Short mmCIF file of C-alpha atoms and ligand atoms in Angstrom, two decimals:
data_model
loop_
_atom_site.label_atom_id
_atom_site.label_comp_id
_atom_site.label_asym_id
_atom_site.label_seq_id
_atom_site.Cartn_x
_atom_site.Cartn_y
_atom_site.Cartn_z
CA MET A 7 5.78 -17.70 54.53
CA SER A 8 5.65 -21.33 55.60
CA ILE A 9 2.80 -23.46 54.36
CA LEU A 10 1.77 -26.67 56.01
CA VAL A 11 0.60 -28.81 53.16
CA VAL A 12 -1.60 -31.63 54.91
CA GLY A 13 -1.99 -34.46 52.76
CA GLY A 14 1.20 -33.24 50.87
CA ALA A 15 2.43 -36.84 49.75
CA GLY A 16 -0.79 -37.36 47.77
CA TYR A 17 -1.47 -36.47 44.23
CA ILE A 18 -2.96 -33.20 44.16
CA GLY A 19 -0.95 -32.12 47.36
CA SER A 20 2.20 -33.14 45.89
CA HIS A 21 1.75 -31.03 43.05
CA ALA A 22 0.68 -28.21 45.50
CA ALA A 23 3.96 -28.53 47.21
CA HIS A 24 5.94 -28.35 44.06
CA ILE A 25 4.26 -25.27 42.89
CA LEU A 26 4.63 -23.33 46.29
CA ARG A 27 7.90 -24.08 46.49
CA ARG A 28 8.69 -22.91 43.10
CA ARG A 29 6.82 -19.53 43.81
CA GLY A 30 9.24 -19.11 46.88
CA TYR A 31 7.16 -20.48 49.79
CA ASP A 32 8.60 -22.87 52.38
CA VAL A 33 6.42 -25.92 52.56
CA ILE A 34 6.19 -28.66 55.51
CA ILE A 35 4.66 -31.95 54.17
CA TYR A 36 2.45 -33.60 56.80
CA ASP A 37 0.66 -37.31 55.99
CA ASN A 38 0.07 -40.38 57.41
CA LEU A 39 1.25 -42.03 54.16
CA SER A 40 -1.99 -44.07 54.27
CA THR A 41 -2.69 -43.47 50.70
CA GLY A 42 -0.03 -40.99 50.07
CA TYR A 43 3.54 -42.04 48.89
CA LYS A 44 6.86 -40.69 50.56
CA GLU A 45 8.14 -40.81 46.97
CA LEU A 46 6.02 -37.79 46.28
CA ALA A 47 7.44 -35.76 49.24
CA GLU A 48 10.78 -36.35 48.11
CA GLY A 49 12.98 -33.29 48.60
CA PHE A 50 10.59 -31.74 51.08
CA GLU A 51 10.55 -31.87 54.92
CA LEU A 52 8.04 -34.64 55.35
CA ILE A 53 6.33 -35.17 59.05
CA VAL A 54 4.33 -38.44 58.94
CA GLY A 55 1.76 -38.01 61.12
CA ASP A 56 -2.01 -38.44 61.36
CA ILE A 57 -4.33 -35.56 60.92
CA ALA A 58 -6.16 -36.46 64.52
CA ASP A 59 -2.87 -36.33 66.10
CA ALA A 60 -3.35 -32.93 67.82
CA SER A 61 0.26 -32.73 69.63
CA LYS A 62 2.20 -33.53 66.41
CA LEU A 63 0.06 -31.16 64.52
CA GLY A 64 0.43 -28.40 67.13
CA ALA A 65 4.36 -28.56 66.80
CA ALA A 66 3.94 -28.34 63.20
CA LEU A 67 1.41 -25.52 63.20
CA ALA A 68 3.84 -23.74 65.64
CA ARG A 69 6.25 -23.30 62.25
CA SER A 70 3.54 -22.62 59.77
CA ASP A 71 1.60 -19.37 58.56
CA ALA A 72 -1.02 -21.28 56.67
CA VAL A 73 -2.49 -24.67 56.00
CA MET A 74 -3.85 -26.47 53.06
CA HIS A 75 -5.60 -29.47 53.66
CA PHE A 76 -5.63 -32.60 50.70
CA ALA A 77 -5.75 -35.59 53.37
CA ALA A 78 -8.94 -37.22 52.37
CA HIS A 79 -10.48 -40.45 51.25
CA ALA A 80 -11.56 -39.87 47.87
CA TYR A 81 -13.50 -43.09 46.24
CA VAL A 82 -17.24 -42.51 45.65
CA GLY A 83 -17.94 -45.98 45.23
CA GLU A 84 -15.89 -46.84 48.55
CA SER A 85 -17.79 -44.19 50.19
CA VAL A 86 -21.03 -46.11 49.59
CA GLU A 87 -19.68 -49.24 50.64
CA ASN A 88 -17.89 -47.90 53.67
CA PRO A 89 -19.12 -44.54 54.88
CA ARG A 90 -17.71 -45.00 58.48
CA LYS A 91 -14.41 -44.92 57.05
CA TYR A 92 -15.15 -41.66 55.09
CA PHE A 93 -17.02 -39.92 57.94
CA LYS A 94 -14.21 -40.84 60.42
CA ASN A 95 -11.17 -39.42 58.14
CA ASN A 96 -13.16 -36.64 56.39
CA VAL A 97 -15.16 -35.55 59.17
CA THR A 98 -14.01 -36.61 62.66
CA SER A 99 -10.41 -36.50 62.21
CA ALA A 100 -10.44 -33.36 59.51
CA LEU A 101 -12.53 -31.42 62.47
CA ALA A 102 -9.38 -32.35 64.85
CA LEU A 103 -7.19 -30.85 62.39
CA LEU A 104 -9.55 -28.04 62.20
CA ASP A 105 -9.51 -27.73 66.09
CA ALA A 106 -5.60 -27.76 66.46
CA VAL A 107 -5.45 -24.88 63.58
CA VAL A 108 -7.90 -22.87 65.87
CA GLU A 109 -5.81 -23.71 68.79
CA SER A 110 -2.54 -22.16 67.04
CA ARG A 111 -2.15 -18.84 65.88
CA VAL A 112 -2.51 -19.94 62.11
CA ARG A 113 -5.72 -18.11 60.56
CA LYS A 114 -5.50 -19.11 56.90
CA PHE A 115 -6.80 -22.68 55.72
CA ILE A 116 -7.50 -23.79 52.20
CA PHE A 117 -9.64 -26.77 51.78
CA SER A 118 -10.09 -29.46 49.23
CA SER A 119 -13.51 -29.49 48.23
CA THR A 120 -15.33 -31.34 45.11
CA CYS A 121 -18.00 -30.97 42.64
CA ALA A 122 -19.69 -33.83 44.50
CA VAL A 123 -20.89 -31.40 46.95
CA TYR A 124 -23.73 -30.24 44.38
CA GLY A 125 -24.90 -33.98 43.57
CA ASN A 126 -27.32 -34.15 40.52
CA PRO A 127 -26.79 -30.30 39.44
CA VAL A 128 -30.12 -28.35 38.71
CA LYS A 129 -28.04 -26.41 35.84
CA VAL A 130 -24.90 -27.23 33.67
CA PRO A 131 -22.56 -25.31 33.71
CA ILE A 132 -22.74 -25.58 37.72
CA THR A 133 -22.28 -22.32 39.70
CA GLU A 134 -21.31 -21.80 43.28
CA SER A 135 -24.88 -21.24 44.13
CA ASN A 136 -26.30 -24.59 43.01
CA PRO A 137 -27.55 -26.13 46.01
CA ARG A 138 -25.29 -28.43 47.84
CA GLN A 139 -27.33 -31.87 47.76
CA PRO A 140 -24.63 -34.51 47.64
CA VAL A 141 -25.60 -37.75 46.57
CA ASN A 142 -23.07 -40.03 48.09
CA PRO A 143 -21.12 -40.11 51.49
CA TYR A 144 -18.02 -38.86 50.05
CA GLY A 145 -19.71 -35.77 48.89
CA ALA A 146 -21.51 -35.58 52.25
CA THR A 147 -18.34 -35.73 54.45
CA LYS A 148 -17.00 -33.12 52.10
CA LEU A 149 -20.05 -30.72 52.69
CA ALA A 150 -20.03 -31.16 56.26
CA PHE A 151 -16.40 -29.81 56.66
CA GLU A 152 -17.42 -27.07 54.39
CA ASN A 153 -20.00 -26.31 56.72
CA ALA A 154 -17.89 -26.61 59.57
CA LEU A 155 -15.50 -24.48 57.97
CA GLU A 156 -17.96 -21.31 57.39
CA ALA A 157 -19.16 -21.79 61.18
CA TYR A 158 -15.43 -21.69 62.65
CA SER A 159 -14.77 -18.80 60.12
CA GLN A 160 -17.26 -16.60 62.10
CA ALA A 161 -16.59 -17.83 65.57
CA TYR A 162 -12.80 -17.87 65.73
CA ALA A 163 -11.82 -15.28 62.75
CA LEU A 164 -10.53 -18.08 60.66
CA ARG A 165 -10.14 -17.41 57.12
CA TYR A 166 -10.62 -19.98 54.58
CA VAL A 167 -11.13 -20.93 50.73
CA SER A 168 -12.80 -24.09 50.00
CA PHE A 169 -11.92 -24.97 46.24
CA ARG A 170 -14.61 -27.55 44.64
CA TYR A 171 -12.66 -29.46 42.03
CA PHE A 172 -13.83 -30.67 39.10
CA ASN A 173 -11.99 -33.79 37.59
CA ALA A 174 -8.37 -33.29 38.47
CA ALA A 175 -6.30 -35.09 36.01
CA GLY A 176 -2.45 -34.90 34.54
CA ALA A 177 0.84 -34.27 36.15
CA ASP A 178 3.68 -32.03 36.42
CA ASP A 179 6.11 -31.51 33.52
CA SER A 180 8.78 -32.90 35.23
CA ALA A 181 7.40 -36.60 35.58
CA THR A 182 8.85 -36.80 38.54
CA ILE A 183 5.32 -36.71 40.15
CA GLY A 184 1.80 -37.74 39.38
CA GLU A 185 -1.32 -39.73 39.79
CA HIS A 186 -1.13 -43.27 41.33
CA HIS A 187 -4.01 -44.52 43.13
CA GLU A 188 -4.19 -47.93 44.30
CA PRO A 189 -6.68 -49.17 43.23
CA GLU A 190 -6.93 -46.80 40.36
CA THR A 191 -10.44 -45.90 39.41
CA HIS A 192 -9.89 -42.77 37.40
CA LEU A 193 -10.63 -42.47 33.47
CA ILE A 194 -7.30 -40.91 32.21
CA PRO A 195 -5.19 -43.32 33.79
CA LEU A 196 -7.03 -46.50 33.26
CA ILE A 197 -7.10 -45.45 29.53
CA LEU A 198 -3.44 -45.01 29.80
CA GLN A 199 -3.00 -48.39 31.71
CA THR A 200 -5.04 -50.18 29.05
CA ILE A 201 -2.56 -48.78 26.16
CA GLN A 202 0.10 -50.30 28.08
CA GLY A 203 -1.39 -53.76 28.02
CA ARG A 204 -2.13 -53.68 31.72
CA ARG A 205 -5.89 -53.88 31.17
CA SER A 206 -7.61 -56.02 28.29
CA ALA A 207 -10.14 -53.01 27.43
CA LEU A 208 -11.22 -49.54 28.54
CA GLU A 209 -14.81 -50.42 30.16
CA ILE A 210 -17.07 -47.30 29.03
CA PHE A 211 -19.52 -46.91 32.07
CA GLY A 212 -22.51 -46.41 30.03
CA ASP A 213 -23.29 -44.92 26.47
CA ASP A 214 -26.87 -44.37 26.74
CA TYR A 215 -26.84 -40.97 28.60
CA PRO A 216 -28.72 -37.85 27.09
CA THR A 217 -25.40 -36.55 25.54
CA ALA A 218 -24.36 -35.95 22.13
CA ASP A 219 -22.53 -39.55 22.13
CA GLY A 220 -24.33 -41.21 24.99
CA THR A 221 -21.33 -40.96 27.40
CA CYS A 222 -21.08 -38.99 30.30
CA ILE A 223 -19.49 -35.75 30.41
CA ARG A 224 -16.99 -34.21 32.70
CA ASP A 225 -14.78 -31.27 33.20
CA TYR A 226 -11.00 -32.35 33.26
CA ILE A 227 -8.43 -29.66 34.83
CA HIS A 228 -4.84 -30.04 34.85
CA VAL A 229 -3.64 -30.61 38.55
CA ASN A 230 -1.09 -28.01 38.12
CA ASP A 231 -3.77 -25.36 36.97
CA LEU A 232 -5.68 -26.63 40.56
CA ALA A 233 -2.11 -26.39 42.43
CA GLU A 234 -1.52 -22.55 40.88
CA ALA A 235 -5.12 -21.64 42.18
CA HIS A 236 -4.11 -22.59 45.49
CA VAL A 237 -1.13 -20.10 45.70
CA LEU A 238 -3.63 -17.38 44.44
CA GLY A 239 -5.84 -18.64 47.17
CA LEU A 240 -3.28 -17.87 49.78
CA GLU A 241 -2.85 -14.45 48.07
CA TYR A 242 -6.68 -13.94 48.48
CA LEU A 243 -6.79 -15.05 52.30
CA SER A 244 -4.09 -12.24 52.94
CA ARG A 245 -6.84 -9.74 51.49
CA GLY A 246 -9.04 -11.01 54.48
CA HIS A 247 -11.99 -12.84 52.63
CA SER A 248 -13.21 -16.51 52.85
CA ILE A 249 -14.99 -18.09 50.35
CA ALA A 250 -16.07 -21.44 48.16
CA MET A 251 -15.10 -21.22 44.74
CA ASN A 252 -15.28 -24.06 41.65
CA LEU A 253 -12.05 -25.12 39.98
CA GLY A 254 -12.86 -26.35 36.64
CA THR A 255 -12.30 -25.23 33.07
CA GLY A 256 -16.05 -24.64 32.15
CA ARG A 257 -15.43 -27.01 29.24
CA GLY A 258 -16.65 -30.63 29.20
CA TYR A 259 -15.42 -33.62 27.39
CA SER A 260 -17.14 -36.94 26.93
CA VAL A 261 -15.64 -40.48 27.71
CA ARG A 262 -15.56 -40.87 24.18
CA GLU A 263 -14.07 -37.90 23.40
CA VAL A 264 -11.29 -38.16 26.26
CA ILE A 265 -10.57 -41.90 24.56
CA SER A 266 -9.82 -40.00 21.06
CA ALA A 267 -7.67 -37.49 22.49
CA VAL A 268 -5.84 -40.04 23.99
CA GLU A 269 -5.34 -41.92 20.90
CA LYS A 270 -4.45 -38.87 19.14
CA VAL A 271 -1.60 -37.90 22.01
CA THR A 272 -0.31 -41.49 22.02
CA GLY A 273 -0.84 -42.39 18.51
CA GLN A 274 -2.29 -45.88 19.96
CA SER A 275 -5.37 -46.99 19.68
CA VAL A 276 -7.75 -47.85 22.72
CA PRO A 277 -9.56 -51.18 22.89
CA ILE A 278 -12.98 -50.37 24.52
CA ARG A 279 -15.90 -52.53 25.84
CA ILE A 280 -19.08 -50.88 26.86
CA GLY A 281 -20.33 -51.88 30.05
CA PRO A 282 -23.34 -51.05 32.22
CA ARG A 283 -23.93 -47.20 33.97
CA ARG A 284 -21.86 -47.20 37.33
CA PRO A 285 -24.20 -46.12 39.78
CA GLY A 286 -24.07 -42.29 41.08
CA ASP A 287 -22.68 -41.20 37.79
CA PRO A 288 -24.37 -37.80 36.61
CA PRO A 289 -24.73 -37.66 32.71
CA GLU A 290 -22.89 -33.85 32.88
CA LEU A 291 -20.49 -32.04 35.46
CA VAL A 292 -19.11 -29.04 34.03
CA ALA A 293 -17.91 -26.02 36.16
CA GLU A 294 -18.54 -22.24 35.55
CA PRO A 295 -15.64 -21.01 36.96
CA ALA A 296 -16.07 -17.24 36.41
CA ARG A 297 -15.91 -16.63 40.16
CA ALA A 298 -12.30 -18.25 40.48
CA GLU A 299 -11.37 -16.24 37.33
CA GLU A 300 -12.81 -13.01 38.71
CA LEU A 301 -11.53 -13.31 42.52
CA LEU A 302 -8.32 -15.00 41.79
CA ARG A 303 -7.54 -13.73 38.22
CA TRP A 304 -6.82 -17.24 37.55
CA LYS A 305 -7.57 -19.21 34.61
CA ALA A 306 -7.02 -23.21 33.60
CA ARG A 307 -4.49 -22.63 30.81
CA ARG A 308 -3.56 -26.39 29.98
CA SER A 309 -5.70 -28.10 27.73
CA LEU A 310 -6.94 -32.15 27.64
CA GLU A 311 -4.18 -32.78 25.25
CA GLU A 312 -1.51 -31.32 27.91
CA ILE A 313 -3.47 -33.06 30.60
CA ILE A 314 -2.90 -36.54 28.54
CA SER A 315 0.67 -35.81 27.48
CA THR A 316 1.96 -35.10 31.10
CA ALA A 317 -0.25 -38.02 32.59
CA TRP A 318 1.31 -40.61 29.97
CA SER A 319 4.86 -39.38 30.53
CA TRP A 320 4.55 -39.78 34.30
CA GLN A 321 2.30 -43.19 33.70
CA GLN A 322 5.15 -44.75 31.94
CA LYS A 323 7.56 -43.87 34.87
CA SER A 324 5.27 -44.45 37.75
CA GLN A 325 5.74 -47.95 37.94
CA THR A 326 9.22 -47.62 38.99
CA ALA A 327 9.09 -44.26 40.39
CA ILE A 328 6.71 -45.57 43.11
CA ARG A 329 7.81 -48.72 45.15
CA GLU A 330 4.78 -50.67 45.51
CA VAL A 331 3.99 -51.54 49.22
N1 LIG B 402 -15.15 -43.89 33.24
C1 LIG B 402 -15.40 -45.07 32.41
N2 LIG B 402 -14.92 -45.98 32.72
C2 LIG B 402 -13.92 -46.22 33.64
C3 LIG B 402 -13.68 -45.16 34.58
C4 LIG B 402 -14.57 -43.86 34.29
O1 LIG B 402 -16.39 -44.91 31.64
O2 LIG B 402 -13.32 -47.21 33.47
C5 LIG B 402 -16.14 -42.71 33.26
C6 LIG B 402 -16.93 -42.10 34.31
O3 LIG B 402 -18.25 -42.99 34.13
C7 LIG B 402 -17.38 -41.05 34.36
C8 LIG B 402 -15.96 -40.23 33.94
O4 LIG B 402 -15.29 -41.73 33.15
O5 LIG B 402 -18.13 -40.58 33.28
C9 LIG B 402 -15.10 -39.87 34.88
O6 LIG B 402 -14.83 -40.85 35.78
P1 LIG B 402 -13.62 -40.76 36.97
O7 LIG B 402 -13.97 -41.75 37.86
O8 LIG B 402 -12.31 -40.63 36.33
O9 LIG B 402 -14.07 -39.19 37.90
P2 LIG B 402 -15.35 -39.19 38.61
O10 LIG B 402 -16.18 -38.02 37.82
O11 LIG B 402 -16.41 -40.21 38.74
O12 LIG B 402 -15.10 -38.49 39.67
C10 LIG B 402 -14.69 -37.38 40.01
C11 LIG B 402 -13.80 -37.01 41.09
C12 LIG B 402 -14.19 -37.59 42.81
C13 LIG B 402 -15.64 -36.88 42.82
C14 LIG B 402 -16.43 -36.75 41.61
C15 LIG B 402 -17.53 -36.17 41.63
O13 LIG B 402 -12.56 -38.05 40.96
O14 LIG B 402 -13.60 -37.28 43.71
O15 LIG B 402 -16.02 -36.46 40.06
O16 LIG B 402 -18.86 -36.79 41.07
F1 LIG B 402 -16.30 -36.91 43.54
#
């Protein structure tokens, strides 16, 4: 079975490509390398193309049995400042991808959605029935695509799984692939860069939230746990269903707890500075992962310590592993 991994030269997509190959699937990576890196696709067939390029996609789809779509812009802050960029890529171009799929014989589609579709949750842990009311353009674009998938699946017999990721983190044990964003905005890589001396201090965005230690709580999930769910998602699609589900651990950690865990794993202390709240950050986002556990027989297996230790191994290599462009 051949899987077209769209956005497979990015962080989560490259991990999915590796896990798929380890499970015996054939993988074709399709990526325009706008935010992806060819180094992350090394050893795979890589088609450099845009998701709006129907003819290039059509040729790739003709050789594929299923599509995984990871190709999206994913900075909440940037989406507020430049919503056009987000609606153009994450909606307009993504719909061109979906149209190309419908025109092909491929009927299995896995979509990288996000907990940002929930906005400020009415209840934590968050179940899939929480109202979808995004509070930023990034979440709105992901919700728009979820809605399109639902309609397309009814009309065109397309089967899909929308996976709503919580906070993806960590790296493959091989330390050959990992998280590399320009600019980096995510908590764990920023803490590690601070330890490396590349930043003077880690700024905590607010310590006056209504949480036990005043800092925000998030559900950090190892990227390979996410990737494994995608493989199980393919099997689920073979059973003929479509669904949206959360991918999280069900356990939240505050920013301060993450910093302490990094200090424990690396044996180094992290200089911190307390800054103002970052606009749009809800105090607590934790998944209720029961649906994925039941329907996929999946469970996030890797701990916060494993997330940090694999991210740390990768972080120490990534500056040379990825040539800056
Ligand atoms: N944080 C800091 N200092 C930093 C960076 C982050 O205190 O320098 C805090 C944030 O305020 C937040 C937590 O660390 O409380 C995690 O922040 P990240 O930026 O790593 O992740 P987010 O929770 O903001 O973002 C994630 C996904 C997005 C998704 C969003 C939904 O990466 O794709 O959750 O809210 F949209």
